[in-house]
Amino acid sequence: MDRAWDDDAPRDLPRFATGPVASLAVGFAVVLTALSGRYGYHRDELYFLAAGDHLALGYVDQPPLTPLIARAATTLFGDSTVGLRVAATLAFVAFIFTVALLARELGSDRRTQVLAAGLAALGAQPLAVGHMVSTASFDQLAWLVICWLVLRLLRTGDGRWWLPVGLCVGVGLLNKYLVALLVVALLASVLAVGPRRMLRSPWLPAGIAVALAVAAPNLWWQADHGWPQFTVAEGISSDDGAENRILFLPEQLIYLSPLFVPAWIAGWLRLWRDPALRWARSMAVAYPLLCVLVLGLGGKGYYAVPLLVVLLVAGCEPVLAWTRRHGRTWLVVAVALTAAINAMVTLPVLPQSALAVPMALNKEQGEQVGWPALADAAREGWSAIPAPERARAVVFTQNYGEAGALDRYGPARGLPRPYSGHMSYADWGPPPDSADGPVLLVRQEDARDIKRYFTGCRQVARVDNGHGVENEEQDAAIVLCSGTTQPWSRLWPSLRHYY
């Protein structure tokens, strides 16, 4: 067994605040469940439902875990937004417990554990991904669990903790490849500031082997398909990279709450300066290093949020010490304002017609509105096709959100299966070449180039979500074309797109 790196590192931890943390988790779970059916599916949720109907070891833009969870949730809890989002709520409950465990690992008492769990749960990004199913819902949890296990590894000096770390990394890779950035940041930080002997532990290669073994089926799928994930990542960086870099710093200030910034700064200073936490100093290095990695890749600002949560957790003890000297008024005000603002920005608490303001900060709110209206518009367009020609007709959509909406709502409206060249929908096509009749094209208002693949096109309907929500599909065009410029099998490679 490896020796502990720092003889001052505590061996015994404070009691875990099981009852208060459980009460907190139940409270949030009740709120999230009560709100889970207020709007509708998010475009990504519709895609996960479709992918869950095409279970595979991988998809061009993601590993298989989230579609599998979506399939399991709707099977167990019902084919609805409420049933699907049970999975996200359970992940959020686990997130709350993990945050409290992180605080305990840093030596925090029961009161501080509860404060850490409460502040983290009120963060804008955690709330947003706790409300609906996304890869980030489970990625956030995986990162926090890995950080907790790494802290335990560093505190105890017991190299055997590399095995559960490897297991969690492997599971994380089955959900979202971003966990690799966390691994790089943590390993480099330990190498930079110690305890370096943990990197010489014979258990480390064993942990790596466990991670690769768990992730191997999906890695094999990616390799067998030419690593399409790299193509997707390149598309994100080239299309959004500049904007992501410009917004990165402001997003770090708002992704939890602007009012929590002093707390996570205090947490960084505590991890860096506190002699009693010398063994955990690598966590202070990991966050800025991760930020550099994300900026270099042109990734999205929310990628760094889990390590920001770790800093927030570390800052709760200094925050409570400050309140003992200056009173609790400012903390209560900060928590109340954060709860009100973040709930409005991330949860479906406002009428759908009042989403313009929260969408300025969180456009994902609007992506949960209007999908049945899109299916209604598609039905209107389908009715324009003469009945004898419908057997050879095809419904083709520009993106996976539109296709997922028609998969979900189309059958009840008499619509056939939709096709799309977007992401993994391209793998579930193309239509047969015998489908050489009319094409009902669903496209966003500004995406006119796609018409060049079809002939005799005219707009026959328009999408109106009925709430004035300016999301990506508002005013989308339903276009009826007489046919394709080439047979579907020859046209399909040109219709395929990854971003």
Tab-separated table of C-alpha atoms in Angstrom:
chain	number	residue	atom	x	y	z
A	1	MET	CA	0.000	0.000	0.000
A	2	ASP	CA	1.304	3.485	-0.816
A	3	ARG	CA	2.185	5.780	2.052
A	4	ALA	CA	0.136	8.930	2.511
A	5	TRP	CA	1.899	11.822	0.816
A	6	ASP	CA	1.235	14.328	3.564
A	7	ASP	CA	1.381	13.160	7.172
A	8	ASP	CA	-0.930	16.065	8.055
A	9	ALA	CA	-3.668	14.786	5.760
A	10	PRO	CA	-6.629	13.732	7.942
A	11	ARG	CA	-7.318	10.017	8.262
A	12	ASP	CA	-10.682	10.418	9.977
A	13	LEU	CA	-13.417	12.481	8.385
A	14	PRO	CA	-16.376	14.348	9.915
A	15	ARG	CA	-19.722	12.580	10.009
A	16	PHE	CA	-21.668	12.702	6.784
A	17	ALA	CA	-24.817	14.838	6.945
A	18	THR	CA	-27.030	12.028	5.648
A	19	GLY	CA	-30.391	13.319	6.843
A	20	PRO	CA	-30.056	16.987	5.840
A	21	VAL	CA	-28.464	16.153	2.479
A	22	ALA	CA	-31.179	13.589	1.771
A	23	SER	CA	-33.868	16.140	2.644
A	24	LEU	CA	-32.239	18.647	0.315
A	25	ALA	CA	-32.068	16.085	-2.478
A	26	VAL	CA	-35.718	15.108	-2.027
A	27	GLY	CA	-36.763	18.764	-2.138
A	28	PHE	CA	-34.981	19.351	-5.432
A	29	ALA	CA	-36.285	16.059	-6.840
A	30	VAL	CA	-39.869	17.049	-6.043
A	31	VAL	CA	-39.446	20.431	-7.758
A	32	LEU	CA	-37.793	18.957	-10.850
A	33	THR	CA	-40.420	16.228	-11.151
A	34	ALA	CA	-43.259	18.717	-10.757
A	35	LEU	CA	-41.815	20.851	-13.572
A	36	SER	CA	-40.657	18.060	-15.884
A	37	GLY	CA	-43.822	18.127	-17.993
A	38	ARG	CA	-44.356	21.899	-18.160
A	39	TYR	CA	-42.972	22.527	-21.652
A	40	GLY	CA	-41.981	19.660	-23.925
A	41	TYR	CA	-39.065	17.597	-25.123
A	42	HIS	CA	-35.762	19.277	-25.903
A	43	ARG	CA	-34.425	18.596	-29.417
A	44	ASP	CA	-31.604	16.484	-27.947
A	45	GLU	CA	-34.069	14.422	-25.926
A	46	LEU	CA	-35.994	13.627	-29.105
A	47	TYR	CA	-32.712	12.522	-30.678
A	48	PHE	CA	-31.856	10.330	-27.678
A	49	LEU	CA	-35.272	8.689	-27.891
A	50	ALA	CA	-34.685	7.931	-31.570
A	51	ALA	CA	-31.165	6.652	-30.861
A	52	GLY	CA	-32.614	4.497	-28.083
A	53	ASP	CA	-34.766	2.838	-30.739
A	54	HIS	CA	-31.555	2.138	-32.706
A	55	LEU	CA	-29.363	0.816	-29.896
A	56	ALA	CA	-25.725	0.429	-30.914
A	57	LEU	CA	-22.248	0.396	-29.409
A	58	GLY	CA	-21.823	3.973	-30.574
A	59	TYR	CA	-23.117	6.863	-32.647
A	60	VAL	CA	-21.247	9.353	-34.784
A	61	ASP	CA	-21.597	12.142	-32.225
A	62	GLN	CA	-21.787	10.334	-28.888
A	63	PRO	CA	-21.162	7.082	-27.023
A	64	PRO	CA	-24.111	4.785	-26.293
A	65	LEU	CA	-24.911	5.431	-22.625
A	66	THR	CA	-27.340	8.362	-22.794
A	67	PRO	CA	-29.550	6.794	-25.523
A	68	LEU	CA	-29.546	3.578	-23.485
A	69	ILE	CA	-30.600	5.494	-20.363
A	70	ALA	CA	-33.341	7.260	-22.360
A	71	ARG	CA	-34.618	3.893	-23.563
A	72	ALA	CA	-34.571	2.458	-20.044
A	73	ALA	CA	-36.243	5.506	-18.475
A	74	THR	CA	-39.170	5.564	-20.895
A	75	THR	CA	-39.578	1.801	-20.575
A	76	LEU	CA	-39.665	1.952	-16.785
A	77	PHE	CA	-41.379	5.270	-16.133
A	78	GLY	CA	-43.473	5.962	-19.217
A	79	ASP	CA	-43.066	7.396	-22.703
A	80	SER	CA	-43.379	11.051	-21.749
A	81	THR	CA	-41.207	13.964	-20.719
A	82	VAL	CA	-41.990	13.125	-17.092
A	83	GLY	CA	-40.917	9.497	-17.506
A	84	LEU	CA	-37.802	10.325	-19.503
A	85	ARG	CA	-36.634	12.994	-17.087
A	86	VAL	CA	-36.733	10.699	-14.081
A	87	ALA	CA	-33.244	9.705	-15.224
A	88	ALA	CA	-31.991	13.307	-15.129
A	89	THR	CA	-33.609	13.861	-11.707
A	90	LEU	CA	-31.944	10.756	-10.267
A	91	ALA	CA	-28.596	11.899	-11.657
A	92	PHE	CA	-29.159	15.290	-10.021
A	93	VAL	CA	-29.931	13.638	-6.677
A	94	ALA	CA	-26.675	11.674	-6.982
A	95	PHE	CA	-24.918	14.941	-7.858
A	96	ILE	CA	-26.140	16.537	-4.619
A	97	PHE	CA	-24.876	13.619	-2.532
A	98	THR	CA	-21.531	13.617	-4.359
A	99	VAL	CA	-21.035	17.331	-3.716
A	100	ALA	CA	-21.623	16.745	0.004
A	101	LEU	CA	-19.122	13.869	-0.066
A	102	LEU	CA	-16.585	16.159	-1.728
A	103	ALA	CA	-17.037	18.681	1.063
A	104	ARG	CA	-16.596	15.953	3.663
A	105	GLU	CA	-13.430	14.741	1.918
A	106	LEU	CA	-12.007	18.240	2.357
A	107	GLY	CA	-12.708	18.033	6.096
A	108	SER	CA	-15.953	20.013	6.157
A	109	ASP	CA	-18.441	19.456	8.949
A	110	ARG	CA	-22.099	18.566	8.457
A	111	ARG	CA	-23.253	22.182	8.222
A	112	THR	CA	-20.702	22.961	5.532
A	113	GLN	CA	-21.596	19.799	3.621
A	114	VAL	CA	-25.217	20.904	3.419
A	115	LEU	CA	-24.269	24.430	2.350
A	116	ALA	CA	-21.982	23.055	-0.378
A	117	ALA	CA	-24.659	20.711	-1.687
A	118	GLY	CA	-27.290	23.463	-1.653
A	119	LEU	CA	-25.173	26.082	-3.407
A	120	ALA	CA	-24.020	23.632	-6.080
A	121	ALA	CA	-27.580	22.439	-6.692
A	122	LEU	CA	-28.737	26.038	-7.202
A	123	GLY	CA	-26.070	26.634	-9.857
A	124	ALA	CA	-27.476	27.505	-13.266
A	125	GLN	CA	-25.688	24.798	-15.249
A	126	PRO	CA	-26.341	21.994	-12.724
A	127	LEU	CA	-30.028	22.958	-12.597
A	128	ALA	CA	-30.302	23.139	-16.379
A	129	VAL	CA	-28.921	19.655	-16.963
A	130	GLY	CA	-30.780	18.302	-13.946
A	131	HIS	CA	-34.078	19.376	-15.479
A	132	MET	CA	-33.768	17.449	-18.760
A	133	VAL	CA	-31.899	14.498	-20.178
A	134	SER	CA	-28.640	15.354	-21.905
A	135	THR	CA	-25.189	13.830	-22.090
A	136	ALA	CA	-24.129	16.659	-19.746
A	137	SER	CA	-26.612	15.420	-17.103
A	138	PHE	CA	-24.559	12.272	-16.562
A	139	ASP	CA	-21.200	13.784	-17.538
A	140	GLN	CA	-21.516	16.308	-14.714
A	141	LEU	CA	-22.122	13.485	-12.247
A	142	ALA	CA	-19.261	11.369	-13.602
A	143	TRP	CA	-16.780	14.261	-13.288
A	144	LEU	CA	-17.809	14.983	-9.692
A	145	VAL	CA	-17.563	11.315	-8.685
A	146	ILE	CA	-14.094	11.091	-10.268
A	147	CYS	CA	-12.988	14.237	-8.425
A	148	TRP	CA	-14.273	12.819	-5.136
A	149	LEU	CA	-12.429	9.529	-5.694
A	150	VAL	CA	-9.221	11.330	-6.680
A	151	LEU	CA	-9.400	13.450	-3.525
A	152	ARG	CA	-9.818	10.291	-1.477
A	153	LEU	CA	-6.866	8.754	-3.295
A	154	LEU	CA	-4.684	11.776	-2.575
A	155	ARG	CA	-5.826	12.107	1.032
A	156	THR	CA	-5.278	8.479	1.984
A	157	GLY	CA	-2.313	7.727	-0.266
A	158	ASP	CA	-3.906	4.350	-0.984
A	159	GLY	CA	-3.192	3.569	-4.634
A	160	ARG	CA	-6.015	1.046	-4.778
A	161	TRP	CA	-8.385	3.966	-5.289
A	162	TRP	CA	-7.052	4.134	-8.866
A	163	LEU	CA	-9.301	1.139	-9.630
A	164	PRO	CA	-12.654	2.862	-8.901
A	165	VAL	CA	-11.287	6.012	-10.556
A	166	GLY	CA	-10.606	3.959	-13.683
A	167	LEU	CA	-14.040	2.380	-13.532
A	168	CYS	CA	-15.744	5.778	-13.344
A	169	VAL	CA	-13.593	7.146	-16.153
A	170	GLY	CA	-14.577	4.168	-18.314
A	171	VAL	CA	-18.268	4.695	-17.606
A	172	GLY	CA	-17.820	8.421	-18.247
A	173	LEU	CA	-16.269	7.640	-21.638
A	174	LEU	CA	-19.342	5.576	-22.492
A	175	ASN	CA	-21.391	8.723	-21.992
A	176	LYS	CA	-19.243	11.615	-23.248
A	177	TYR	CA	-15.624	11.758	-24.367
A	178	LEU	CA	-15.030	15.057	-22.547
A	179	VAL	CA	-14.086	13.142	-19.417
A	180	ALA	CA	-10.716	12.607	-21.108
A	181	LEU	CA	-10.048	16.340	-20.599
A	182	LEU	CA	-10.627	15.917	-16.869
A	183	VAL	CA	-8.209	12.994	-16.762
A	184	VAL	CA	-5.521	15.031	-18.538
A	185	ALA	CA	-6.061	18.027	-16.253
A	186	LEU	CA	-5.948	15.962	-13.048
A	187	LEU	CA	-2.906	13.879	-14.009
A	188	ALA	CA	-0.976	16.945	-15.177
A	189	SER	CA	-1.893	18.813	-11.988
A	190	VAL	CA	-0.711	16.003	-9.739
A	191	LEU	CA	2.483	15.843	-11.788
A	192	ALA	CA	2.957	19.599	-11.350
A	193	VAL	CA	2.318	20.018	-7.622
A	194	GLY	CA	2.109	16.504	-6.204
A	195	PRO	CA	1.708	14.119	-4.635
A	196	ARG	CA	3.783	12.696	-7.527
A	197	ARG	CA	4.311	9.345	-5.859
A	198	MET	CA	0.668	8.555	-6.631
A	199	LEU	CA	1.626	8.563	-10.304
A	200	ARG	CA	4.247	5.889	-9.579
A	201	SER	CA	1.730	3.605	-7.920
A	202	PRO	CA	1.404	0.179	-9.576
A	203	TRP	CA	-2.340	0.624	-9.233
A	204	LEU	CA	-2.370	3.472	-11.768
A	205	PRO	CA	-1.799	1.270	-14.842
A	206	ALA	CA	-4.383	-1.115	-13.430
A	207	GLY	CA	-6.864	1.757	-13.223
A	208	ILE	CA	-6.055	2.757	-16.805
A	209	ALA	CA	-6.652	-0.838	-17.899
A	210	VAL	CA	-10.043	-0.853	-16.166
A	211	ALA	CA	-11.052	2.417	-17.879
A	212	LEU	CA	-10.028	1.141	-21.317
A	213	ALA	CA	-11.741	-2.203	-20.768
A	214	VAL	CA	-15.042	-0.540	-19.872
A	215	ALA	CA	-14.844	1.927	-22.780
A	216	ALA	CA	-13.441	-0.596	-25.279
A	217	PRO	CA	-16.720	-1.515	-27.064
A	218	ASN	CA	-17.418	2.089	-27.982
A	219	LEU	CA	-13.789	2.855	-28.829
A	220	TRP	CA	-13.834	-0.152	-31.130
A	221	TRP	CA	-17.045	1.159	-32.750
A	222	GLN	CA	-15.495	4.584	-33.312
A	223	ALA	CA	-12.343	3.055	-34.803
A	224	ASP	CA	-14.387	0.763	-37.038
A	225	HIS	CA	-16.364	3.757	-38.344
A	226	GLY	CA	-13.360	6.004	-38.974
A	227	TRP	CA	-13.561	8.033	-35.717
A	228	PRO	CA	-16.529	10.218	-36.714
A	229	GLN	CA	-16.427	11.885	-33.299
A	230	PHE	CA	-13.334	13.773	-34.437
A	231	THR	CA	-15.279	15.070	-37.431
A	232	VAL	CA	-18.061	16.253	-35.121
A	233	ALA	CA	-15.575	17.910	-32.739
A	234	GLU	CA	-13.854	19.625	-35.655
A	235	GLY	CA	-17.227	20.960	-36.808
A	236	ILE	CA	-17.989	22.363	-33.354
A	237	SER	CA	-14.590	24.035	-33.169
A	238	SER	CA	-14.690	25.502	-36.678
A	239	ASP	CA	-18.286	26.737	-36.454
A	240	ASP	CA	-18.432	27.879	-32.831
A	241	GLY	CA	-14.798	27.968	-31.690
A	242	ALA	CA	-14.278	31.737	-31.922
A	243	GLU	CA	-17.577	32.506	-30.199
A	244	ASN	CA	-16.867	29.897	-27.502
A	245	ARG	CA	-13.487	31.484	-26.739
A	246	ILE	CA	-14.963	34.989	-26.529
A	247	LEU	CA	-17.742	33.882	-24.186
A	248	PHE	CA	-15.657	31.505	-22.083
A	249	LEU	CA	-14.702	33.898	-19.268
A	250	PRO	CA	-18.151	35.544	-18.901
A	251	GLU	CA	-19.720	32.088	-18.849
A	252	GLN	CA	-17.467	31.001	-15.980
A	253	LEU	CA	-18.929	33.872	-13.980
A	254	ILE	CA	-22.565	32.993	-14.657
A	255	TYR	CA	-22.685	29.198	-15.071
A	256	LEU	CA	-23.100	28.781	-11.313
A	257	SER	CA	-24.104	32.296	-10.283
A	258	PRO	CA	-22.370	35.685	-10.377
A	259	LEU	CA	-23.176	35.889	-6.664
A	260	PHE	CA	-21.230	32.672	-6.004
A	261	VAL	CA	-18.011	33.929	-7.626
A	262	PRO	CA	-16.505	35.087	-4.286
A	263	ALA	CA	-17.161	31.617	-2.857
A	264	TRP	CA	-15.357	29.685	-5.581
A	265	ILE	CA	-12.489	32.164	-5.631
A	266	ALA	CA	-12.180	31.636	-1.868
A	267	GLY	CA	-12.222	27.905	-2.565
A	268	TRP	CA	-9.363	28.183	-5.035
A	269	LEU	CA	-7.327	30.214	-2.542
A	270	ARG	CA	-8.062	27.708	0.227
A	271	LEU	CA	-6.951	24.743	-1.894
A	272	TRP	CA	-3.788	26.566	-2.910
A	273	ARG	CA	-2.799	28.113	0.437
A	274	ASP	CA	-4.191	25.994	3.267
A	275	PRO	CA	-1.377	23.826	4.719
A	276	ALA	CA	-3.952	21.312	5.922
A	277	LEU	CA	-5.051	20.799	2.316
A	278	ARG	CA	-1.582	20.582	0.802
A	279	TRP	CA	-2.460	17.099	-0.417
A	280	ALA	CA	-5.397	18.570	-2.430
A	281	ARG	CA	-3.509	21.469	-4.032
A	282	SER	CA	-3.635	19.770	-7.444
A	283	MET	CA	-7.360	20.546	-7.583
A	284	ALA	CA	-6.528	24.255	-7.577
A	285	VAL	CA	-4.223	23.700	-10.559
A	286	ALA	CA	-6.631	21.438	-12.419
A	287	TYR	CA	-9.288	24.112	-12.995
A	288	PRO	CA	-7.129	26.723	-14.801
A	289	LEU	CA	-5.383	23.943	-16.708
A	290	LEU	CA	-8.743	22.597	-17.856
A	291	CYS	CA	-9.749	26.108	-18.916
A	292	VAL	CA	-6.626	26.328	-21.079
A	293	LEU	CA	-7.442	22.979	-22.686
A	294	VAL	CA	-11.041	23.981	-23.415
A	295	LEU	CA	-10.011	27.354	-24.828
A	296	GLY	CA	-7.386	25.724	-27.031
A	297	LEU	CA	-9.938	23.288	-28.428
A	298	GLY	CA	-12.607	25.961	-28.904
A	299	GLY	CA	-14.933	23.998	-26.631
A	300	LYS	CA	-17.985	25.258	-24.802
A	301	GLY	CA	-17.692	27.078	-21.502
A	302	TYR	CA	-19.824	24.606	-19.587
A	303	TYR	CA	-17.155	21.921	-20.039
A	304	ALA	CA	-15.262	23.421	-17.071
A	305	VAL	CA	-18.243	23.703	-14.710
A	306	PRO	CA	-17.693	20.469	-12.709
A	307	LEU	CA	-14.259	21.636	-11.561
A	308	LEU	CA	-15.807	25.026	-10.807
A	309	VAL	CA	-18.184	23.139	-8.502
A	310	VAL	CA	-15.184	21.608	-6.723
A	311	LEU	CA	-13.824	25.118	-6.090
A	312	LEU	CA	-17.254	26.212	-4.835
A	313	VAL	CA	-17.300	23.272	-2.426
A	314	ALA	CA	-13.863	24.196	-1.106
A	315	GLY	CA	-15.027	27.777	-0.616
A	316	CYS	CA	-17.988	26.985	1.607
A	317	GLU	CA	-15.883	26.751	4.747
A	318	PRO	CA	-14.403	30.256	4.268
A	319	VAL	CA	-17.900	31.520	3.449
A	320	LEU	CA	-19.298	30.216	6.735
A	321	ALA	CA	-16.337	31.652	8.601
A	322	TRP	CA	-17.094	35.032	6.999
A	323	THR	CA	-20.762	34.839	7.997
A	324	ARG	CA	-19.786	34.188	11.600
A	325	ARG	CA	-17.950	37.519	11.601
A	326	HIS	CA	-20.309	39.594	9.462
A	327	GLY	CA	-23.705	37.917	9.802
A	328	ARG	CA	-25.695	35.730	7.452
A	329	THR	CA	-27.688	38.447	5.684
A	330	TRP	CA	-25.509	38.637	2.576
A	331	LEU	CA	-25.406	34.844	2.220
A	332	VAL	CA	-29.192	34.567	2.546
A	333	VAL	CA	-29.705	37.339	-0.027
A	334	ALA	CA	-27.219	35.724	-2.451
A	335	VAL	CA	-28.902	32.333	-2.135
A	336	ALA	CA	-32.427	33.752	-2.533
A	337	LEU	CA	-31.533	35.858	-5.588
A	338	THR	CA	-29.635	32.974	-7.178
A	339	ALA	CA	-32.536	30.592	-6.628
A	340	ALA	CA	-35.028	33.012	-8.195
A	341	ILE	CA	-32.875	34.000	-11.177
A	342	ASN	CA	-31.513	30.538	-11.986
A	343	ALA	CA	-34.950	28.948	-11.698
A	344	MET	CA	-36.323	31.460	-14.205
A	345	VAL	CA	-33.389	30.984	-16.596
A	346	THR	CA	-33.101	27.190	-16.470
A	347	LEU	CA	-36.458	25.711	-15.407
A	348	PRO	CA	-39.892	25.838	-17.068
A	349	VAL	CA	-41.454	28.192	-14.537
A	350	LEU	CA	-42.518	31.012	-16.887
A	351	PRO	CA	-45.308	30.909	-19.459
A	352	GLN	CA	-43.960	29.841	-22.850
A	353	SER	CA	-44.881	33.234	-24.264
A	354	ALA	CA	-42.506	34.917	-21.756
A	355	LEU	CA	-39.286	33.101	-22.687
A	356	ALA	CA	-37.553	35.939	-24.544
A	357	VAL	CA	-35.630	37.143	-21.478
A	358	PRO	CA	-34.377	33.763	-20.159
A	359	MET	CA	-33.505	32.673	-23.713
A	360	ALA	CA	-31.004	35.514	-23.900
A	361	LEU	CA	-28.974	33.574	-21.328
A	362	ASN	CA	-30.175	30.031	-21.984
A	363	LYS	CA	-31.484	29.337	-25.472
A	364	GLU	CA	-32.156	25.716	-24.490
A	365	GLN	CA	-35.356	26.901	-22.797
A	366	GLY	CA	-36.839	27.662	-26.208
A	367	GLU	CA	-35.727	24.332	-27.662
A	368	GLN	CA	-38.432	22.651	-25.574
A	369	VAL	CA	-41.251	24.519	-27.292
A	370	GLY	CA	-43.079	23.930	-30.557
A	371	TRP	CA	-42.334	20.362	-31.638
A	372	PRO	CA	-46.000	19.266	-31.874
A	373	ALA	CA	-46.616	22.426	-33.937
A	374	LEU	CA	-43.839	21.362	-36.296
A	375	ALA	CA	-45.514	17.984	-36.689
A	376	ASP	CA	-48.836	19.747	-37.380
A	377	ALA	CA	-47.186	21.813	-40.124
A	378	ALA	CA	-45.649	18.671	-41.604
A	379	ARG	CA	-49.069	17.026	-41.615
A	380	GLU	CA	-50.428	20.029	-43.489
A	381	GLY	CA	-47.656	19.636	-46.055
A	382	TRP	CA	-48.213	15.884	-46.320
A	383	SER	CA	-51.894	16.450	-47.073
A	384	ALA	CA	-50.828	18.407	-50.172
A	385	ILE	CA	-49.414	15.206	-51.696
A	386	PRO	CA	-52.014	13.349	-53.790
A	387	ALA	CA	-53.020	10.143	-52.018
A	388	PRO	CA	-51.873	7.816	-54.866
A	389	GLU	CA	-48.356	9.293	-54.662
A	390	ARG	CA	-47.849	8.979	-50.912
A	391	ALA	CA	-46.599	5.380	-51.045
A	392	ARG	CA	-43.512	6.626	-52.944
A	393	ALA	CA	-43.149	9.901	-51.004
A	394	VAL	CA	-40.478	10.715	-48.403
A	395	VAL	CA	-40.370	13.101	-45.457
A	396	PHE	CA	-36.842	14.515	-45.198
A	397	THR	CA	-35.678	16.869	-42.430
A	398	GLN	CA	-32.695	19.166	-42.133
A	399	ASN	CA	-31.667	18.170	-38.601
A	400	TYR	CA	-32.122	15.540	-35.921
A	401	GLY	CA	-34.440	17.723	-33.833
A	402	GLU	CA	-36.975	17.927	-36.638
A	403	ALA	CA	-36.590	14.236	-37.415
A	404	GLY	CA	-36.931	13.321	-33.743
A	405	ALA	CA	-40.090	15.424	-33.444
A	406	LEU	CA	-41.660	13.678	-36.432
A	407	ASP	CA	-40.575	10.290	-35.095
A	408	ARG	CA	-42.316	11.129	-31.820
A	409	TYR	CA	-45.396	13.036	-32.982
A	410	GLY	CA	-45.719	12.023	-36.640
A	411	PRO	CA	-47.398	8.598	-36.407
A	412	ALA	CA	-50.411	10.034	-34.563
A	413	ARG	CA	-50.773	12.525	-37.435
A	414	GLY	CA	-50.582	9.936	-40.165
A	415	LEU	CA	-47.011	10.779	-41.177
A	416	PRO	CA	-44.482	8.159	-42.330
A	417	ARG	CA	-41.057	7.641	-40.836
A	418	PRO	CA	-38.846	10.728	-41.348
A	419	TYR	CA	-35.337	10.629	-42.802
A	420	SER	CA	-32.431	12.977	-42.210
A	421	GLY	CA	-28.773	13.208	-43.122
A	422	HIS	CA	-27.876	14.799	-39.783
A	423	MET	CA	-25.622	12.995	-37.282
A	424	SER	CA	-26.589	9.350	-36.695
A	425	TYR	CA	-29.910	9.761	-38.496
A	426	ALA	CA	-27.779	9.410	-41.639
A	427	ASP	CA	-26.883	5.880	-40.505
A	428	TRP	CA	-30.575	4.980	-40.247
A	429	GLY	CA	-31.242	5.933	-43.875
A	430	PRO	CA	-31.322	6.439	-46.788
A	431	PRO	CA	-34.806	5.929	-48.141
A	432	PRO	CA	-35.031	3.137	-50.724
A	433	ASP	CA	-34.460	4.191	-54.320
A	434	SER	CA	-37.977	2.958	-55.017
A	435	ALA	CA	-39.197	5.983	-53.025
A	436	ASP	CA	-38.940	8.134	-56.115
A	437	GLY	CA	-42.046	10.215	-55.538
A	438	PRO	CA	-42.544	13.617	-53.899
A	439	VAL	CA	-40.309	14.786	-51.066
A	440	LEU	CA	-41.680	16.738	-48.132
A	441	LEU	CA	-38.723	18.798	-46.947
A	442	VAL	CA	-38.617	20.278	-43.437
A	443	ARG	CA	-35.926	22.927	-43.097
A	444	GLN	CA	-35.062	25.968	-41.021
A	445	GLU	CA	-35.991	29.302	-42.544
A	446	ASP	CA	-32.398	30.289	-43.361
A	447	ALA	CA	-31.292	26.897	-44.751
A	448	ARG	CA	-32.095	27.292	-48.413
A	449	ASP	CA	-29.079	25.524	-49.951
A	450	ILE	CA	-30.532	22.116	-49.196
A	451	LYS	CA	-33.157	22.636	-51.942
A	452	ARG	CA	-30.515	22.110	-54.622
A	453	TYR	CA	-30.797	18.357	-54.121
A	454	PHE	CA	-34.498	18.365	-55.008
A	455	THR	CA	-36.645	19.403	-57.952
A	456	GLY	CA	-39.861	21.387	-58.336
A	457	CYS	CA	-39.905	22.757	-54.797
A	458	ARG	CA	-42.553	25.052	-53.359
A	459	GLN	CA	-43.373	26.046	-49.805
A	460	VAL	CA	-46.691	24.590	-48.617
A	461	ALA	CA	-46.649	25.333	-44.859
A	462	ARG	CA	-44.758	27.153	-42.152
A	463	VAL	CA	-44.031	26.269	-38.530
A	464	ASP	CA	-45.498	28.559	-35.886
A	465	ASN	CA	-45.117	27.369	-32.290
A	466	GLY	CA	-48.005	29.629	-31.262
A	467	HIS	CA	-46.100	31.291	-28.430
A	468	GLY	CA	-43.834	33.656	-30.332
A	469	VAL	CA	-40.759	31.780	-29.099
A	470	GLU	CA	-37.870	32.538	-31.451
A	471	ASN	CA	-36.202	29.165	-31.345
A	472	GLU	CA	-34.386	27.483	-34.231
A	473	GLU	CA	-37.537	25.973	-35.736
A	474	GLN	CA	-39.809	28.991	-35.502
A	475	ASP	CA	-40.846	29.907	-39.068
A	476	ALA	CA	-39.263	26.730	-40.422
A	477	ALA	CA	-40.423	26.010	-43.954
A	478	ILE	CA	-42.357	22.934	-45.033
A	479	VAL	CA	-41.425	22.538	-48.690
A	480	LEU	CA	-42.985	20.099	-51.144
A	481	CYS	CA	-40.672	18.956	-53.937
A	482	SER	CA	-41.568	16.792	-56.905
A	483	GLY	CA	-38.538	14.541	-56.450
A	484	THR	CA	-34.755	14.269	-56.061
A	485	THR	CA	-32.014	15.201	-58.498
A	486	GLN	CA	-30.504	11.697	-58.161
A	487	PRO	CA	-31.555	8.369	-56.608
A	488	TRP	CA	-31.419	8.434	-52.830
A	489	SER	CA	-28.491	5.993	-52.634
A	490	ARG	CA	-26.308	8.279	-54.759
A	491	LEU	CA	-27.551	11.445	-53.098
A	492	TRP	CA	-27.112	10.283	-49.506
A	493	PRO	CA	-23.372	11.002	-49.048
A	494	SER	CA	-24.000	14.620	-50.079
A	495	LEU	CA	-26.932	14.931	-47.672
A	496	ARG	CA	-24.971	13.615	-44.706
A	497	HIS	CA	-23.684	16.284	-42.317
A	498	TYR	CA	-22.136	16.185	-38.856
A	499	TYR	CA	-22.844	19.640	-37.472
